[in-house]
PDB file of C-alpha atoms and ligand atoms in Angstrom:
ATOM      1  CA  MET A   1      80.533-113.348  57.490  1.00 88.00           C
ATOM      2  CA  THR A   2      78.215-112.004  54.831  1.00 95.00           C
ATOM      3  CA  HIS A   3      77.421-108.326  54.921  1.00 98.00           C
ATOM      4  CA  ARG A   4      74.740-106.380  53.067  1.00 98.00           C
ATOM      5  CA  ILE A   5      76.321-103.275  51.566  1.00 98.00           C
ATOM      6  CA  LEU A   6      74.691-100.535  49.515  1.00 99.00           C
ATOM      7  CA  PHE A   7      76.772 -98.076  47.470  1.00 99.00           C
ATOM      8  CA  VAL A   8      75.097 -94.737  46.753  1.00 99.00           C
ATOM      9  CA  CYS A   9      75.867 -91.796  44.458  1.00 99.00           C
ATOM     10  CA  LEU A  10      73.794 -89.163  42.657  1.00 98.00           C
ATOM     11  CA  GLY A  11      72.907 -90.771  39.326  1.00 98.00           C
ATOM     12  CA  ASN A  12      73.679 -94.471  40.049  1.00 98.00           C
ATOM     13  CA  ILE A  13      75.322 -94.722  36.621  1.00 98.00           C
ATOM     14  CA  CYS A  14      78.991 -93.873  37.360  1.00 98.00           C
ATOM     15  CA  ARG A  15      80.477 -94.010  40.850  1.00 99.00           C
ATOM     16  CA  SER A  16      78.192 -96.300  42.845  1.00 99.00           C
ATOM     17  CA  PRO A  17      77.861 -99.034  40.199  1.00 99.00           C
ATOM     18  CA  ALA A  18      81.650 -98.877  39.747  1.00 99.00           C
ATOM     19  CA  ALA A  19      82.088 -99.262  43.519  1.00 99.00           C
ATOM     20  CA  GLU A  20      79.622-102.148  43.617  1.00 99.00           C
ATOM     21  CA  GLY A  21      81.354-103.836  40.674  1.00 99.00           C
ATOM     22  CA  ALA A  22      84.853-103.365  42.088  1.00 99.00           C
ATOM     23  CA  PHE A  23      83.792-104.562  45.535  1.00 98.00           C
ATOM     24  CA  ARG A  24      81.908-107.652  44.367  1.00 98.00           C
ATOM     25  CA  ALA A  25      84.831-108.640  42.121  1.00 98.00           C
ATOM     26  CA  ARG A  26      87.045-108.660  45.218  1.00 97.00           C
ATOM     27  CA  ALA A  27      84.558-109.957  47.804  1.00 97.00           C
ATOM     28  CA  PRO A  28      81.800-111.879  46.000  1.00 97.00           C
ATOM     29  CA  HIS A  29      80.371-113.483  49.153  1.00 97.00           C
ATOM     30  CA  HIS A  30      78.692-110.274  50.293  1.00 98.00           C
ATOM     31  CA  MET A  31      75.242-109.059  49.232  1.00 98.00           C
ATOM     32  CA  THR A  32      75.681-105.778  47.339  1.00 98.00           C
ATOM     33  CA  ASP A  33      73.592-103.239  45.513  1.00 98.00           C
ATOM     34  CA  SER A  34      73.837 -99.614  44.448  1.00 99.00           C
ATOM     35  CA  ALA A  35      71.375 -96.747  44.190  1.00 99.00           C
ATOM     36  CA  GLY A  36      71.167 -93.056  43.336  1.00 99.00           C
ATOM     37  CA  THR A  37      69.798 -90.244  45.459  1.00 98.00           C
ATOM     38  CA  SER A  38      68.243 -88.893  42.244  1.00 98.00           C
ATOM     39  CA  GLY A  39      65.817 -90.802  40.064  1.00 97.00           C
ATOM     40  CA  TRP A  40      67.271 -89.391  36.851  1.00 98.00           C
ATOM     41  CA  HIS A  41      68.550 -92.648  35.335  1.00 98.00           C
ATOM     42  CA  ILE A  42      66.196 -95.313  36.686  1.00 98.00           C
ATOM     43  CA  GLU A  43      66.573 -98.662  34.843  1.00 98.00           C
ATOM     44  CA  GLU A  44      69.576 -97.422  32.833  1.00 98.00           C
ATOM     45  CA  PRO A  45      72.810 -99.446  32.702  1.00 98.00           C
ATOM     46  CA  PRO A  46      76.026 -97.803  33.940  1.00 98.00           C
ATOM     47  CA  TYR A  47      77.292 -94.933  31.780  1.00 98.00           C
ATOM     48  CA  GLY A  48      79.172 -96.219  28.717  1.00 98.00           C
ATOM     49  CA  PRO A  49      82.530 -94.516  29.402  1.00 98.00           C
ATOM     50  CA  MET A  50      82.500 -95.829  32.979  1.00 98.00           C
ATOM     51  CA  GLN A  51      81.631 -99.349  31.814  1.00 98.00           C
ATOM     52  CA  ALA A  52      84.529 -99.151  29.333  1.00 98.00           C
ATOM     53  CA  ALA A  53      87.033 -97.870  31.909  1.00 98.00           C
ATOM     54  CA  ALA A  54      85.947-100.491  34.449  1.00 98.00           C
ATOM     55  CA  GLY A  55      85.924-103.247  31.820  1.00 98.00           C
ATOM     56  CA  ALA A  56      89.538-102.422  30.950  1.00 98.00           C
ATOM     57  CA  ARG A  57      90.358-103.355  34.577  1.00 98.00           C
ATOM     58  CA  GLY A  58      88.378-106.573  34.452  1.00 98.00           C
ATOM     59  CA  ILE A  59      85.357-105.134  36.264  1.00 98.00           C
ATOM     60  CA  ASP A  60      82.088-105.980  34.499  1.00 98.00           C
ATOM     61  CA  LEU A  61      79.233-103.552  35.201  1.00 98.00           C
ATOM     62  CA  SER A  62      76.950-104.618  32.346  1.00 98.00           C
ATOM     63  CA  ASP A  63      74.284-106.355  34.471  1.00 98.00           C
ATOM     64  CA  LEU A  64      73.702-103.384  36.772  1.00 98.00           C
ATOM     65  CA  ARG A  65      70.653-101.090  36.432  1.00 98.00           C
ATOM     66  CA  ALA A  66      70.019 -97.777  38.129  1.00 99.00           C
ATOM     67  CA  ARG A  67      67.450 -97.341  40.875  1.00 99.00           C
ATOM     68  CA  LYS A  68      66.619 -94.655  43.380  1.00 99.00           C
ATOM     69  CA  PHE A  69      67.717 -94.817  47.009  1.00 99.00           C
ATOM     70  CA  VAL A  70      64.680 -95.248  49.301  1.00 98.00           C
ATOM     71  CA  ALA A  71      64.142 -95.063  53.064  1.00 98.00           C
ATOM     72  CA  GLU A  72      63.540 -98.838  53.179  1.00 98.00           C
ATOM     73  CA  ASP A  73      67.205 -99.330  52.228  1.00 98.00           C
ATOM     74  CA  PHE A  74      68.124 -98.429  55.798  1.00 98.00           C
ATOM     75  CA  ASP A  75      66.449-101.669  56.915  1.00 98.00           C
ATOM     76  CA  GLN A  76      67.746-103.838  54.053  1.00 98.00           C
ATOM     77  CA  PHE A  77      71.492-103.120  54.411  1.00 98.00           C
ATOM     78  CA  ASP A  78      74.099-103.303  57.209  1.00 98.00           C
ATOM     79  CA  LEU A  79      76.213-100.503  55.758  1.00 98.00           C
ATOM     80  CA  ILE A  80      75.433 -97.656  53.357  1.00 99.00           C
ATOM     81  CA  VAL A  81      78.396 -96.080  51.547  1.00 99.00           C
ATOM     82  CA  GLY A  82      78.147 -92.694  49.804  1.00 99.00           C
ATOM     83  CA  MET A  83      80.589 -91.061  47.397  1.00 99.00           C
ATOM     84  CA  ASP A  84      80.495 -87.440  48.588  1.00 99.00           C
ATOM     85  CA  ALA A  85      79.078 -85.220  51.332  1.00 98.00           C
ATOM     86  CA  GLU A  86      75.988 -84.347  49.290  1.00 98.00           C
ATOM     87  CA  ASN A  87      75.183 -88.054  48.929  1.00 99.00           C
ATOM     88  CA  ILE A  88      75.520 -88.478  52.699  1.00 99.00           C
ATOM     89  CA  ARG A  89      73.157 -85.552  53.363  1.00 98.00           C
ATOM     90  CA  ASN A  90      70.575 -86.887  50.918  1.00 99.00           C
ATOM     91  CA  ILE A  91      70.831 -90.388  52.407  1.00 99.00           C
ATOM     92  CA  GLU A  92      70.547 -89.155  56.005  1.00 98.00           C
ATOM     93  CA  ALA A  93      67.466 -87.088  55.123  1.00 98.00           C
ATOM     94  CA  LEU A  94      65.587 -90.376  54.578  1.00 98.00           C
ATOM     95  CA  ARG A  95      66.756 -92.192  57.734  1.00 98.00           C
ATOM     96  CA  PRO A  96      63.755 -93.690  59.559  1.00 98.00           C
ATOM     97  CA  ALA A  97      63.296 -92.775  63.225  1.00 98.00           C
ATOM     98  CA  GLY A  98      65.292 -95.129  65.433  1.00 98.00           C
ATOM     99  CA  ASN A  99      67.337 -96.622  62.592  1.00 98.00           C
ATOM    100  CA  GLU A 100      71.077 -96.898  63.345  1.00 98.00           C
ATOM    101  CA  THR A 101      72.496 -98.289  60.099  1.00 98.00           C
ATOM    102  CA  PRO A 102      75.981 -96.810  59.586  1.00 98.00           C
ATOM    103  CA  VAL A 103      76.396 -94.415  56.658  1.00 98.00           C
ATOM    104  CA  ARG A 104      79.995 -93.795  55.620  1.00 98.00           C
ATOM    105  CA  LEU A 105      81.967 -92.078  52.871  1.00 99.00           C
ATOM    106  CA  LEU A 106      83.702 -94.558  50.566  1.00 99.00           C
ATOM    107  CA  THR A 107      86.927 -92.562  50.904  1.00 98.00           C
ATOM    108  CA  ASP A 108      86.895 -93.196  54.677  1.00 98.00           C
ATOM    109  CA  PHE A 109      88.187 -96.648  53.748  1.00 98.00           C
ATOM    110  CA  ALA A 110      91.153 -95.230  51.795  1.00 98.00           C
ATOM    111  CA  PRO A 111      92.755 -92.706  54.174  1.00 98.00           C
ATOM    112  CA  GLU A 112      96.104 -93.186  52.414  1.00 98.00           C
ATOM    113  CA  THR A 113      94.725 -91.392  49.345  1.00 98.00           C
ATOM    114  CA  GLY A 114      93.966 -88.174  51.251  1.00 98.00           C
ATOM    115  CA  ALA A 115      90.681 -87.921  49.325  1.00 98.00           C
ATOM    116  CA  ASP A 116      87.528 -86.821  51.149  1.00 98.00           C
ATOM    117  CA  HIS A 117      85.128 -87.765  48.330  1.00 98.00           C
ATOM    118  CA  VAL A 118      85.035 -89.490  44.947  1.00 98.00           C
ATOM    119  CA  PRO A 119      84.869 -86.673  42.339  1.00 98.00           C
ATOM    120  CA  ASP A 120      82.016 -87.286  39.907  1.00 98.00           C
ATOM    121  CA  PRO A 121      83.516 -88.465  36.608  1.00 98.00           C
ATOM    122  CA  TYR A 122      80.254 -87.667  34.817  1.00 98.00           C
ATOM    123  CA  TYR A 123      81.453 -84.067  35.188  1.00 98.00           C
ATOM    124  CA  THR A 124      85.254 -84.393  35.530  1.00 98.00           C
ATOM    125  CA  ARG A 125      85.518 -87.025  32.738  1.00 98.00           C
ATOM    126  CA  ASP A 126      88.324 -88.613  34.797  1.00 98.00           C
ATOM    127  CA  PHE A 127      86.921 -92.148  34.875  1.00 98.00           C
ATOM    128  CA  ASP A 128      90.300 -93.720  35.617  1.00 98.00           C
ATOM    129  CA  GLY A 129      90.979 -91.338  38.472  1.00 98.00           C
ATOM    130  CA  ALA A 130      87.613 -92.207  39.996  1.00 98.00           C
ATOM    131  CA  LEU A 131      88.316 -95.914  39.541  1.00 98.00           C
ATOM    132  CA  ASP A 132      91.753 -95.585  41.177  1.00 98.00           C
ATOM    133  CA  LEU A 133      90.101 -94.108  44.263  1.00 98.00           C
ATOM    134  CA  ILE A 134      87.232 -96.599  44.190  1.00 99.00           C
ATOM    135  CA  GLU A 135      89.564 -99.598  43.891  1.00 98.00           C
ATOM    136  CA  ALA A 136      91.719 -98.377  46.793  1.00 98.00           C
ATOM    137  CA  ALA A 137      88.657 -97.773  48.936  1.00 98.00           C
ATOM    138  CA  VAL A 138      86.904-101.088  48.259  1.00 98.00           C
ATOM    139  CA  ALA A 139      90.159-102.836  49.178  1.00 98.00           C
ATOM    140  CA  GLY A 140      90.081-100.904  52.450  1.00 98.00           C
ATOM    141  CA  LEU A 141      86.411-101.728  52.953  1.00 98.00           C
ATOM    142  CA  ASP A 142      87.099-105.419  52.379  1.00 98.00           C
ATOM    143  CA  ALA A 143      89.920-105.306  54.949  1.00 98.00           C
ATOM    144  CA  HIS A 144      87.652-103.443  57.394  1.00 97.00           C
ATOM    145  CA  LEU A 145      84.966-106.127  57.088  1.00 97.00           C
ATOM    146  CA  ARG A 146      87.506-108.918  57.621  1.00 95.00           C
ATOM    147  CA  ALA A 147      89.033-107.274  60.716  1.00 91.00           C
TER     148      ALA A 147
HETATM  149  P1  LIG B 201      77.080 -90.613  39.406  1.00 54.12           P
HETATM  150  O1  LIG B 201      77.304 -89.539  38.243  1.00 54.12           O
HETATM  151  O2  LIG B 201      76.387 -89.898  40.543  1.00 54.12           O
HETATM  152  O3  LIG B 201      78.462 -91.018  39.758  1.00 54.12           O
HETATM  153  O4  LIG B 201      76.246 -91.712  38.813  1.00 54.12           O
HETATM  154  C1  LIG B 201      76.269 -88.795  37.666  1.00 54.12           C
HETATM  155  C2  LIG B 201      75.663 -89.275  36.533  1.00 54.12           C
HETATM  156  C3  LIG B 201      74.678 -88.537  35.918  1.00 54.12           C
HETATM  157  C4  LIG B 201      74.312 -87.321  36.437  1.00 54.12           C
HETATM  158  C5  LIG B 201      74.919 -86.832  37.582  1.00 54.12           C
HETATM  159  C6  LIG B 201      75.890 -87.584  38.204  1.00 54.12           C
HETATM  160  N1  LIG B 201      73.343 -86.535  35.767  1.00 54.12           N
HETATM  161  O5  LIG B 201      73.215 -85.343  36.097  1.00 54.12           O
HETATM  162  O6  LIG B 201      72.647 -87.039  34.867  1.00 54.12           O
END
């Protein structure tokens, strides 16, 4: 079955495009996109150091461009996946009345990691650590969707 899944972070240049890229590489039959709760980087490609770290793992992010998360996304996707609690709050603040689209933390799909969010590598500079978490979690998400 094809699902429509939206990955969301703050800037839409590090974590959510990496999650989209890692997930679509594993499960290309789904419809995916990513967005940022801020509009700071609209139309920009993913951040260079993240593209390089992902590319080293065979994950190509070069076609992705940043956009802002909008309320209409609740109607366009079956599942919205945020990277941290602040993302989830900013997403939920735009939920239309009556909409029941699930909004989950990406790390919910990787309980074995013990992580409760994906630390922002734009600040931590740990792009590989973020990708380790993201790859574990998209594997869990893929398994969840197949179950
Ligand atoms: P992201 O990382 O939310 O994973 O895309 C960020 C990228 C840029 C900024 C913040 C977070 N920024 O402040 O420009």
